Amino acid sequence: MKRILFSLLIISTGLLNAQNNTSYWQQHVDYKMDVDMNVENFRYTGTQELTYTNNSPDTLNRVFYHLYFNAFQPESEMNARLTSVPDPDARMTMNKGTKENPEIVSRISELSPAQIGYLRVNSLTQDGKELQYEEVGTVLEVELAEPILPGEKTTFNMQFEGQVPEQIRRSGRNSTEGIALSMSQWYPKLAEYDFEGWHADPYIAREFHGVWGDFDVKITIDKDYILGSTGYLQNPQEIGYGYEQEGTKVKRKGDKLTWHFVAPKVHDFTWAADPEYIHDKLVAEDGTVLHFLYKNKEELKENWKKLQPKTAELLAFFNEHIGPYPWDQYSVVQGGDGGMEYAMLTLITGERSFGSLVGVTAHEMAHAWFQHLMATNESKHEWMDEGFTSYISNEAENVIMGSSSPNPHTNSYRGYYYLARSGREQPQTTHADRYAMNGLYGASAYSKGAVFLAQLEYVIGEENLAKTLNRYYDEWKFKHPTPNDFIRIAEKVSGAELDWYLTDWTQTTNTIDYAIDSVEEKGETTTVILQRKGLMPMPVEVDVTYANGSEETFYIPLQMMRWEKPAEEEVKWTVKDDWAWGFPTYQLEIPVAKESISRIVIDKSQLMADINRDNNSWDKSGEEDSSN
Ligand SMILES: [Zn+2]
């Protein structure tokens, strides 16, 4: 018995030392913050007590905090990038010239000292000991007084102050729609340390990665301000504004109110405040309380009321197709500069058509799963949060808006094709800040990222993809999954080998191009010569329409998958010999005379992202018809 225990101990220690995802661990934080906001000058002061648990197998001698608001200063790295990238974000620039002679300048460059953002640390201790630290742009570098050993906890106490910048990007004061405070990335936030080491990324453009934990936050602010926030309000009877128990009276005391929120198991904490918010609530089918906060303006009301039942439908769709939303509330709040996802909350601009309002809510709410539950590192694997979110929100919108399109991802495919043919594509492994242009990031993360999943349906089948998403949720919620973690789930669910798919699609700019080279008659059989012209491998489905109107699909497995896709469709499904990637051509034998065939098409579903569809079809009438 003892011997068995001893060998078990060795095995588990061995696993702990093997630094890859076969032995998953993650750090843990517990934040307690108390902040006081001055709504006249947009300055705030705060205290932060942070209990940090080092679950890594490593001893830590330093830690890092993000000071995101420091990006909104004329001398910042964010501004340097903004003024040097060829296609700056239009929200971050303004035209100082005329329409005819435009002079586009950075809005950050124009900020006065009273308008910039900043976040300053005034004191910091570790278990009572003063710490040495240095503010380096948007990152605070901290030398620890005592190393944090594996498995140990330490407590940091901090005093900090900040100034909310004019809204330039995502957060800030006085948004274009007049929202007073959009408070995201507003507090000193501990950087994540994981199996790849520290992620103390400077705030240049995008995006975020954080440590999982529990938040307890008190926000003191002028009593006229109404808040939407991450977490659950602990003192609704002192606050009111629609948070109180229905039918009860609330007595507010003093000039300021202290809003007390707790948020369990999140990696971010965001809030917004405005004195003119309307606050509506809707309890969804699963019991989640949906909060809607928007400006009290006549022209907004109709769309924002109609949005509410649609949000409940979206929640139900994501619950079913990904996994149950685990928190008790979700808030849709007018704020920010477009749409951005946060824990239990989104900030969206609100002056939109109804379709656009539902569209942005669908996208941001889907991020509650693909970022706030399966929390990928958005800087490293931007396609996993933006792409997966785009995929599932396209699917959801298609259903709840009643469009019922057979392929709701056509815009994503279009975006990807444009990118692939541009000659400027960079692999999806590019850090999100380091694309040559913003547009290249967008097409890669959103469009090519959505196609990753839509095309995976072609590769492993609809049912396997659906099961993969559910199992991804089951195994990776409240964690930090990597691309390999996702593809391993798809492999385990389907049984197919899929490493090639992850490698070629996400780590290279290889493209897919399969072609029908020729169709030859040999007596009572027809030989179709297929060609692989692109470098990226794929299984090939050849759809044949016979002269009598019947249809048949010939499925050519990709040999390196060591697997065959199960037949799904109504049409006749015939599995042919494997195609090994190294062979540039393949002979497909169809056991009928050529005159009995009217049309041959490679992948009529168009889910395979073939960059040249002109060579995918053959028509009896035109022989080389390319009108697919
Ligand atoms: Zn997004």
XYZ file of C-alpha atoms and ligand atoms in Angstrom:
629
model
C 0.000 0.000 0.000
C 2.743 2.383 0.991
C 4.685 1.608 -2.152
C 1.681 2.392 -4.302
C 1.198 5.726 -2.575
C 4.863 6.549 -3.058
C 4.792 5.870 -6.790
C 1.581 7.891 -7.125
C 3.352 10.783 -5.440
C 6.200 10.598 -7.944
C 3.785 10.547 -10.847
C 1.891 13.588 -9.655
C 5.087 15.528 -8.900
C 6.309 14.672 -12.372
C 3.112 16.073 -13.836
C 3.444 19.247 -11.810
C 6.924 19.855 -13.170
C 6.006 19.220 -16.773
C 5.331 22.760 -17.910
C 2.654 22.458 -20.475
C -1.076 22.089 -20.543
C -1.047 18.463 -19.498
C -0.846 19.813 -15.947
C -3.105 22.802 -15.858
C -2.943 25.361 -13.051
C -3.998 28.972 -12.716
C -3.280 31.819 -10.341
C -5.985 33.242 -8.097
C -6.803 36.764 -6.912
C -9.212 38.209 -4.383
C -9.700 41.959 -4.782
C -11.198 44.287 -2.212
C -11.474 47.830 -3.497
C -12.955 50.995 -2.114
C -13.066 53.976 -4.486
C -14.372 57.495 -4.296
C -15.272 59.273 -7.531
C -15.409 63.043 -8.007
C -17.850 63.611 -10.862
C -16.796 67.272 -11.233
C -13.151 66.696 -12.197
C -13.374 62.961 -13.015
C -10.680 62.092 -10.505
C -10.909 59.210 -8.088
C -8.971 57.734 -5.226
C -9.002 54.158 -4.070
C -7.608 51.475 -1.836
C -7.022 47.958 -2.994
C -6.359 44.849 -0.965
C -5.343 41.993 -3.172
C -4.776 38.479 -1.917
C -2.757 36.585 -4.481
C -2.374 32.826 -4.545
C 0.558 31.412 -6.464
C -0.723 28.107 -7.801
C 2.189 27.863 -10.217
C 5.113 25.498 -9.639
C 7.422 28.550 -9.757
C 8.772 30.956 -7.155
C 7.829 34.543 -8.033
C 10.186 37.421 -7.240
C 8.335 40.131 -9.135
C 4.737 40.969 -10.020
C 3.239 43.385 -12.556
C 0.109 45.494 -12.599
C -1.613 47.032 -15.607
C -2.218 50.791 -15.380
C -4.358 51.010 -18.498
C -5.501 54.640 -18.157
C -1.893 55.829 -18.656
C -2.340 54.955 -22.354
C -4.483 58.055 -22.811
C -1.635 60.567 -22.691
C 0.060 62.365 -25.617
C 3.458 60.771 -24.867
C 2.102 57.211 -24.540
C 2.989 54.135 -26.571
C -0.693 53.875 -27.568
C -0.515 57.355 -29.079
C 2.781 56.603 -30.835
C 1.176 53.589 -32.463
C -2.026 55.500 -33.252
C -0.069 58.162 -35.099
C 2.083 55.680 -37.032
C -0.315 52.903 -38.079
C -1.539 53.399 -41.690
C -5.227 52.929 -40.791
C -5.863 54.429 -37.348
C -9.168 53.698 -35.595
C -11.551 56.484 -36.670
C -12.862 56.758 -33.102
C -9.400 57.787 -31.942
C -8.786 60.517 -34.522
C -10.414 63.750 -35.614
C -10.301 65.975 -38.646
C -8.806 69.376 -37.847
C -8.881 70.434 -41.487
C -11.821 70.723 -43.832
C -13.755 68.087 -45.710
C -11.808 68.945 -48.873
C -8.441 69.258 -47.156
C -8.594 66.879 -44.231
C -6.002 67.010 -41.491
C -6.427 63.844 -39.473
C -4.919 64.066 -35.996
C -4.807 61.796 -32.992
C -7.360 62.717 -30.323
C -4.896 61.549 -27.672
C -2.347 64.126 -28.905
C -4.920 66.855 -28.286
C -5.686 65.959 -24.657
C -4.931 68.631 -22.053
C -3.596 67.633 -18.609
C -7.145 67.876 -17.246
C -8.421 65.540 -19.992
C -5.790 62.804 -20.044
C -6.181 59.538 -18.238
C -3.866 58.353 -15.528
C -3.589 55.732 -12.861
C -0.986 56.249 -10.146
C 0.057 54.024 -7.304
C 0.781 56.049 -4.163
C 1.786 53.230 -1.846
C 2.140 49.481 -2.059
C 2.923 46.888 0.599
C 3.267 43.116 0.620
C 2.133 41.546 3.901
C 2.808 44.907 5.548
C 6.265 45.456 4.002
C 6.865 48.481 1.764
C 7.601 47.541 -1.837
C 9.851 49.018 -4.531
C 7.997 49.670 -7.740
C 8.353 51.581 -10.965
C 5.691 52.920 -13.296
C 6.711 52.087 -16.878
C 4.056 53.428 -19.235
C 0.958 51.327 -18.676
C 2.701 48.737 -16.510
C 3.777 48.845 -12.872
C 6.884 46.734 -12.248
C 7.094 45.550 -8.647
C 10.042 43.937 -6.831
C 8.708 41.736 -4.072
C 9.888 42.019 -0.485
C 9.498 38.262 -0.077
C 9.371 35.721 -2.907
C 6.026 33.968 -3.315
C 6.649 30.237 -3.188
C 4.552 27.693 -5.084
C 1.232 27.223 -3.338
C 1.655 30.318 -1.147
C -0.581 33.326 -0.612
C 0.445 36.925 -0.158
C -1.501 40.131 0.408
C -0.828 43.422 -1.345
C -2.246 46.665 -0.041
C -2.306 49.658 -2.332
C -3.431 53.242 -2.406
C -4.062 54.607 -5.856
C -5.553 57.562 -7.678
C -6.808 58.020 -11.175
C -8.212 60.449 -13.674
C -10.799 59.239 -16.165
C -9.704 60.282 -19.667
C -11.987 61.862 -22.216
C -13.459 58.863 -23.998
C -10.947 57.922 -26.697
C -11.241 54.158 -26.828
C -13.462 51.753 -24.869
C -13.489 53.555 -21.515
C -13.595 57.180 -20.458
C -15.774 60.163 -19.653
C -18.361 61.957 -21.764
C -18.884 59.451 -24.574
C -20.175 60.734 -27.912
C -23.641 59.664 -26.754
C -23.224 61.655 -23.541
C -22.613 58.828 -21.062
C -20.738 60.350 -18.125
C -18.558 57.410 -17.059
C -17.599 54.217 -18.902
C -15.281 52.578 -16.387
C -13.417 49.685 -17.920
C -9.699 49.001 -17.346
C -9.921 51.554 -14.551
C -8.101 49.967 -11.602
C -4.528 48.688 -11.080
C -4.959 45.141 -12.342
C -2.533 42.343 -11.586
C -1.066 40.848 -14.752
C -1.549 37.159 -15.426
C 1.185 34.613 -14.875
C 0.558 31.252 -16.505
C 2.420 28.313 -18.045
C 3.853 30.734 -20.604
C 5.140 33.121 -17.918
C 4.172 36.751 -17.279
C 1.759 38.593 -19.555
C 2.489 42.188 -18.564
C 1.546 43.455 -22.027
C 1.624 47.235 -22.442
C -1.724 48.777 -23.433
C -1.109 49.706 -27.068
C -4.349 48.685 -28.727
C -5.653 45.278 -27.721
C -6.661 43.303 -25.778
C -6.931 41.815 -22.304
C -5.947 38.875 -20.150
C -6.516 38.651 -16.434
C -6.321 36.531 -13.316
C -9.439 34.673 -12.184
C -10.808 35.561 -8.768
C -13.408 37.173 -6.565
C -14.066 40.914 -6.429
C -15.562 42.997 -3.633
C -15.875 46.608 -4.785
C -17.322 49.711 -3.134
C -17.885 52.740 -5.333
C -18.780 56.046 -3.723
C -20.252 58.601 -6.110
C -22.634 61.560 -6.272
C -26.091 60.308 -5.311
C -27.669 61.300 -8.643
C -25.579 58.805 -10.590
C -27.037 55.445 -11.605
C -24.652 52.528 -12.077
C -24.536 49.397 -14.176
C -21.770 47.080 -13.042
C -20.096 43.708 -12.953
C -21.303 41.742 -9.935
C -24.236 41.732 -7.571
C -25.317 44.827 -5.682
C -25.147 44.095 -1.935
C -27.060 47.099 -0.640
C -29.958 47.609 -3.054
C -32.221 49.001 -0.340
C -29.810 51.904 0.245
C -29.487 52.543 -3.488
C -32.803 52.023 -5.244
C -32.833 53.090 -8.888
C -34.606 49.861 -9.808
C -32.231 47.614 -7.884
C -34.401 47.576 -4.753
C -36.937 44.908 -4.010
C -40.070 45.599 -5.967
C -42.688 47.569 -4.059
C -40.288 48.736 -1.332
C -39.263 52.289 -0.500
C -35.660 53.423 -0.483
C -34.247 56.237 1.599
C -31.008 57.616 0.223
C -28.811 59.352 2.763
C -26.189 62.071 2.138
C -24.809 63.675 -1.029
C -23.003 60.535 -2.074
C -23.973 56.896 -2.200
C -21.692 53.907 -1.764
C -22.559 51.116 -4.167
C -21.277 47.773 -2.902
C -20.813 44.968 -5.444
C -19.430 41.460 -5.177
C -18.477 39.446 -8.237
C -17.400 35.830 -7.859
C -15.163 33.977 -10.333
C -14.419 36.720 -12.831
C -11.206 38.133 -14.294
C -12.345 41.716 -14.710
C -14.549 44.338 -13.083
C -16.258 47.098 -15.082
C -18.945 49.673 -14.389
C -20.633 52.679 -15.967
C -22.504 55.597 -14.444
C -24.783 58.326 -15.653
C -27.414 60.488 -13.948
C -29.852 59.978 -16.842
C -29.993 56.207 -17.107
C -33.294 54.395 -17.344
C -32.915 51.014 -15.644
C -35.132 48.141 -16.853
C -34.991 44.556 -15.672
C -36.102 41.298 -17.223
C -35.848 37.886 -15.611
C -34.871 35.343 -18.264
C -36.151 31.778 -18.470
C -33.091 30.392 -16.654
C -33.496 32.920 -13.811
C -30.702 35.247 -14.927
C -31.663 38.856 -14.233
C -31.046 40.975 -17.327
C -30.423 44.656 -16.628
C -30.731 47.329 -19.293
C -29.373 50.823 -18.648
C -29.778 53.482 -21.305
C -30.209 57.237 -21.602
C -33.622 58.631 -20.889
C -34.196 59.849 -24.452
C -37.449 59.418 -26.358
C -35.725 58.263 -29.549
C -33.963 55.397 -27.744
C -36.873 53.911 -25.842
C -38.619 51.880 -28.523
C -35.489 49.998 -29.651
C -34.188 49.468 -26.128
C -37.537 48.038 -25.006
C -37.691 45.719 -28.026
C -34.115 44.633 -27.346
C -35.024 43.144 -23.960
C -36.915 39.979 -24.977
C -34.373 39.463 -27.789
C -31.572 39.495 -25.208
C -33.406 36.771 -23.281
C -33.636 34.733 -26.509
C -29.926 35.219 -27.132
C -29.149 34.024 -23.617
C -31.247 30.892 -24.172
C -29.487 30.228 -27.487
C -26.007 30.502 -25.981
C -27.047 28.421 -22.938
C -28.066 25.625 -25.271
C -25.338 25.837 -27.890
C -22.366 26.540 -25.631
C -23.317 25.910 -21.998
C -25.347 27.432 -19.131
C -24.572 31.055 -18.202
C -23.305 30.604 -14.632
C -23.829 34.006 -13.014
C -27.063 35.508 -11.681
C -27.074 38.697 -13.732
C -26.046 40.167 -17.068
C -26.213 43.887 -17.881
C -26.539 45.598 -21.241
C -25.349 49.149 -20.629
C -25.206 52.134 -22.956
C -21.621 53.343 -22.806
C -18.223 52.959 -24.385
C -17.591 53.576 -28.063
C -19.094 50.669 -29.989
C -19.354 47.366 -28.201
C -17.041 45.743 -25.719
C -17.372 42.715 -23.501
C -16.776 42.696 -19.770
C -17.577 40.363 -16.902
C -21.380 40.021 -16.537
C -21.767 43.186 -18.595
C -21.342 44.853 -21.944
C -20.914 48.513 -22.828
C -22.460 49.334 -26.199
C -23.361 52.507 -28.014
C -27.120 52.833 -27.998
C -28.139 55.190 -30.785
C -28.597 52.442 -33.358
C -31.187 50.847 -35.590
C -32.953 47.912 -33.972
C -31.075 45.361 -36.101
C -27.734 46.884 -35.214
C -28.664 47.011 -31.524
C -29.535 43.302 -31.512
C -26.407 42.534 -33.557
C -24.018 44.269 -31.170
C -25.760 42.760 -28.131
C -25.564 39.273 -29.678
C -21.849 39.668 -30.285
C -20.958 41.142 -26.904
C -23.153 38.757 -24.971
C -21.540 35.774 -26.733
C -18.255 37.066 -25.311
C -19.639 36.243 -21.852
C -18.715 32.685 -22.909
C -15.813 33.211 -25.314
C -13.749 35.450 -23.088
C -15.401 35.658 -19.719
C -15.775 31.886 -19.238
C -13.308 30.389 -21.708
C -10.811 33.162 -21.073
C -8.266 32.923 -23.850
C -5.355 35.325 -23.903
C -6.844 37.885 -26.320
C -3.459 39.328 -27.246
C -2.027 35.985 -28.312
C -5.089 34.133 -29.580
C -7.365 36.944 -30.744
C -9.117 34.616 -33.207
C -10.363 32.431 -30.360
C -12.362 35.142 -28.645
C -13.377 37.333 -31.605
C -13.715 34.483 -34.101
C -15.661 32.089 -31.886
C -17.860 34.969 -30.715
C -18.553 36.023 -34.297
C -19.367 32.440 -35.238
C -21.867 31.809 -32.446
C -23.478 35.255 -32.639
C -23.960 34.837 -36.412
C -25.713 31.552 -35.651
C -27.823 33.078 -32.872
C -28.891 36.149 -34.853
C -29.832 33.958 -37.781
C -32.308 32.138 -35.551
C -33.695 34.878 -33.327
C -34.060 37.431 -36.123
C -35.741 34.768 -38.260
C -33.358 35.058 -41.216
C -32.842 31.260 -41.473
C -29.979 31.580 -43.920
C -28.335 28.220 -44.752
C -24.949 29.823 -44.164
C -25.054 32.770 -41.741
C -21.271 33.150 -42.043
C -21.056 34.447 -45.614
C -19.750 37.829 -44.445
C -17.014 36.111 -42.453
C -16.017 34.063 -45.512
C -16.026 37.223 -47.619
C -13.761 38.954 -45.093
C -11.385 36.007 -45.057
C -11.211 35.745 -48.876
C -10.420 39.428 -49.106
C -7.620 38.956 -46.575
C -6.205 35.817 -48.199
C -6.104 37.452 -51.626
C -4.692 40.756 -50.356
C -1.140 39.453 -50.187
C -0.853 41.114 -46.758
C -2.204 38.362 -44.546
C -0.253 37.668 -41.352
C -0.691 34.372 -39.488
C -3.253 34.275 -36.672
C -0.439 33.639 -34.213
C 0.528 37.318 -34.637
C 0.228 39.296 -31.409
C -2.952 41.373 -31.656
C -0.979 44.633 -31.432
C 1.507 43.730 -34.132
C -0.480 43.455 -37.320
C 0.776 45.825 -40.005
C -2.689 47.411 -40.159
C -5.796 47.432 -37.952
C -7.799 46.069 -40.879
C -5.547 43.026 -41.095
C -6.131 42.306 -37.406
C -9.885 42.625 -37.881
C -10.111 40.276 -40.858
C -7.813 37.753 -39.198
C -9.400 37.744 -35.728
C -13.093 38.141 -36.612
C -13.537 36.785 -40.142
C -10.869 34.106 -40.370
C -11.565 33.225 -36.722
C -15.280 32.635 -37.423
C -14.430 30.618 -40.537
C -12.202 28.407 -38.355
C -15.365 27.045 -36.694
C -17.730 27.199 -39.676
C -15.186 25.271 -41.732
C -14.582 22.810 -38.895
C -18.210 21.840 -39.410
C -17.252 20.843 -42.969
C -14.239 18.897 -41.653
C -15.807 16.929 -38.758
C -19.570 17.380 -39.326
C -22.307 19.442 -37.712
C -23.005 17.122 -34.796
C -19.341 16.760 -33.857
C -18.868 20.524 -33.961
C -21.908 21.060 -31.719
C -20.600 18.488 -29.228
C -17.138 20.052 -29.379
C -18.505 23.458 -28.321
C -20.437 21.921 -25.413
C -17.442 19.910 -24.224
C -15.130 22.916 -24.626
C -17.434 24.729 -22.201
C -17.560 21.774 -19.800
C -13.802 21.369 -19.626
C -12.556 24.945 -19.967
C -15.068 27.280 -18.299
C -13.445 29.547 -15.676
C -10.033 28.740 -17.161
C -7.574 29.948 -19.798
C -7.752 27.577 -22.768
C -5.173 27.641 -25.575
C -5.668 26.772 -29.252
C -4.326 23.275 -28.606
C -6.825 22.737 -25.791
C -9.653 23.488 -28.192
C -8.464 21.282 -31.032
C -7.813 18.407 -28.617
C -11.483 18.575 -27.590
C -12.501 18.456 -31.265
C -10.195 15.457 -31.729
C -11.569 13.603 -28.717
C -15.167 14.305 -29.694
C -14.775 13.313 -33.353
C -11.959 10.778 -33.257
C -10.206 12.575 -36.128
C -6.615 13.771 -36.075
C -6.826 17.552 -36.437
C -3.413 19.014 -35.585
C -2.894 19.830 -39.289
C -6.053 21.962 -39.232
C -4.879 24.041 -36.294
C -1.359 24.354 -37.703
C -2.161 25.378 -41.252
C -5.143 27.601 -40.491
C -3.823 29.471 -37.479
C -0.027 29.351 -37.698
C 0.522 29.872 -41.428
C -1.043 31.814 -44.272
C -1.421 28.665 -46.385
C -4.607 28.704 -48.422
C -7.039 26.114 -49.725
C -7.559 25.631 -53.442
C -8.898 22.383 -54.840
C -9.794 22.162 -58.530
C -11.420 19.932 -61.110
C -8.679 19.522 -63.682
C -10.484 17.330 -66.207
C -13.412 14.984 -66.629
C -12.664 11.999 -68.856
C -14.841 9.174 -70.102
C -13.514 5.624 -69.982
C -16.296 3.427 -71.275
C -18.937 3.055 -68.574
C -16.977 5.029 -65.977
C -15.999 8.649 -65.708
C -12.661 9.767 -64.255
C -12.489 13.162 -62.587
C -8.956 14.418 -62.130
C -8.851 16.583 -59.020
C -5.989 18.882 -58.206
C -4.698 20.273 -54.940
C -3.391 23.712 -55.887
C -3.198 25.272 -52.414
C -0.818 24.222 -49.650
C -3.449 23.672 -46.995
C -4.819 20.108 -46.854
C -8.549 19.378 -46.673
C -10.849 16.412 -47.032
C -12.730 16.825 -50.302
C -16.432 16.420 -50.969
C -17.388 16.157 -54.604
C -21.083 16.661 -55.273
C -22.386 15.087 -58.474
C -25.737 15.794 -60.098
C -26.786 13.112 -62.583
C -28.741 13.708 -65.786
C -31.837 12.134 -64.164
C -31.714 14.781 -61.400
C -30.446 12.544 -58.595
C -27.439 13.557 -56.529
C -24.494 11.808 -54.943
C -21.636 13.049 -52.786
C -18.233 11.412 -53.096
C -16.296 11.874 -49.891
C -12.500 11.713 -50.207
C -10.986 11.444 -46.715
C -7.779 13.302 -46.000
C -5.334 10.563 -45.128
C -3.582 12.454 -42.310
C -6.909 12.668 -40.444
C -6.977 8.841 -40.060
C -10.749 9.143 -40.032
C -13.901 9.386 -42.116
C -16.680 11.881 -41.611
C -20.049 10.253 -40.963
C -22.681 10.822 -43.643
C -25.098 13.569 -42.609
C -27.000 14.661 -45.603
C -30.052 13.375 -47.388
C -28.049 12.734 -50.537
C -26.280 9.481 -51.327
C -22.858 9.476 -49.645
C -20.037 7.379 -51.082
C -16.681 7.168 -49.351
C -13.690 6.866 -51.690
C -10.019 6.076 -51.045
C -8.005 8.518 -48.930
C -6.146 11.389 -50.538
C -2.651 11.717 -49.090
C -1.690 15.410 -49.087
C 1.702 14.986 -50.821
C 0.005 13.882 -54.043
C -1.013 16.951 -56.038
C -3.684 15.073 -57.998
C -6.362 12.478 -57.304
C -8.368 10.286 -59.685
C -12.005 10.088 -58.720
C -13.808 7.249 -60.496
C -17.548 7.663 -60.932
C -19.122 4.414 -62.146
C -21.368 5.919 -64.855
C -20.843 7.148 -68.370
C -19.956 10.821 -68.727
C -23.206 11.588 -70.552
C -25.159 10.566 -67.431
C -23.537 13.376 -65.419
C -24.807 16.906 -65.672
C -22.789 18.667 -62.995
C -19.799 18.130 -60.684
C -18.950 20.533 -57.837
C -16.282 20.481 -55.168
C -17.978 21.383 -51.855
C -21.381 22.737 -52.766
C -21.889 23.664 -49.069
C -19.179 26.319 -49.587
C -18.093 25.816 -45.985
C -14.587 24.915 -47.179
C -12.793 28.244 -47.589
C -11.505 27.545 -51.080
C -9.946 30.806 -52.263
C -10.638 30.059 -55.917
C -14.087 28.650 -56.589
C -13.855 29.275 -60.347
C -12.105 25.926 -60.765
C -14.435 23.965 -58.467
C -17.145 22.936 -60.919
C -17.756 21.177 -64.185
C -20.960 21.411 -66.188
C -22.044 19.176 -69.001
C -23.564 22.103 -70.879
C -20.537 24.357 -70.708
C -17.886 21.730 -69.955
C -15.797 24.311 -68.077
C -18.624 26.298 -66.534
C -17.501 28.366 -63.600
C -20.804 29.810 -62.501
C -20.834 28.164 -59.090
Zn -15.787 40.944 -29.995
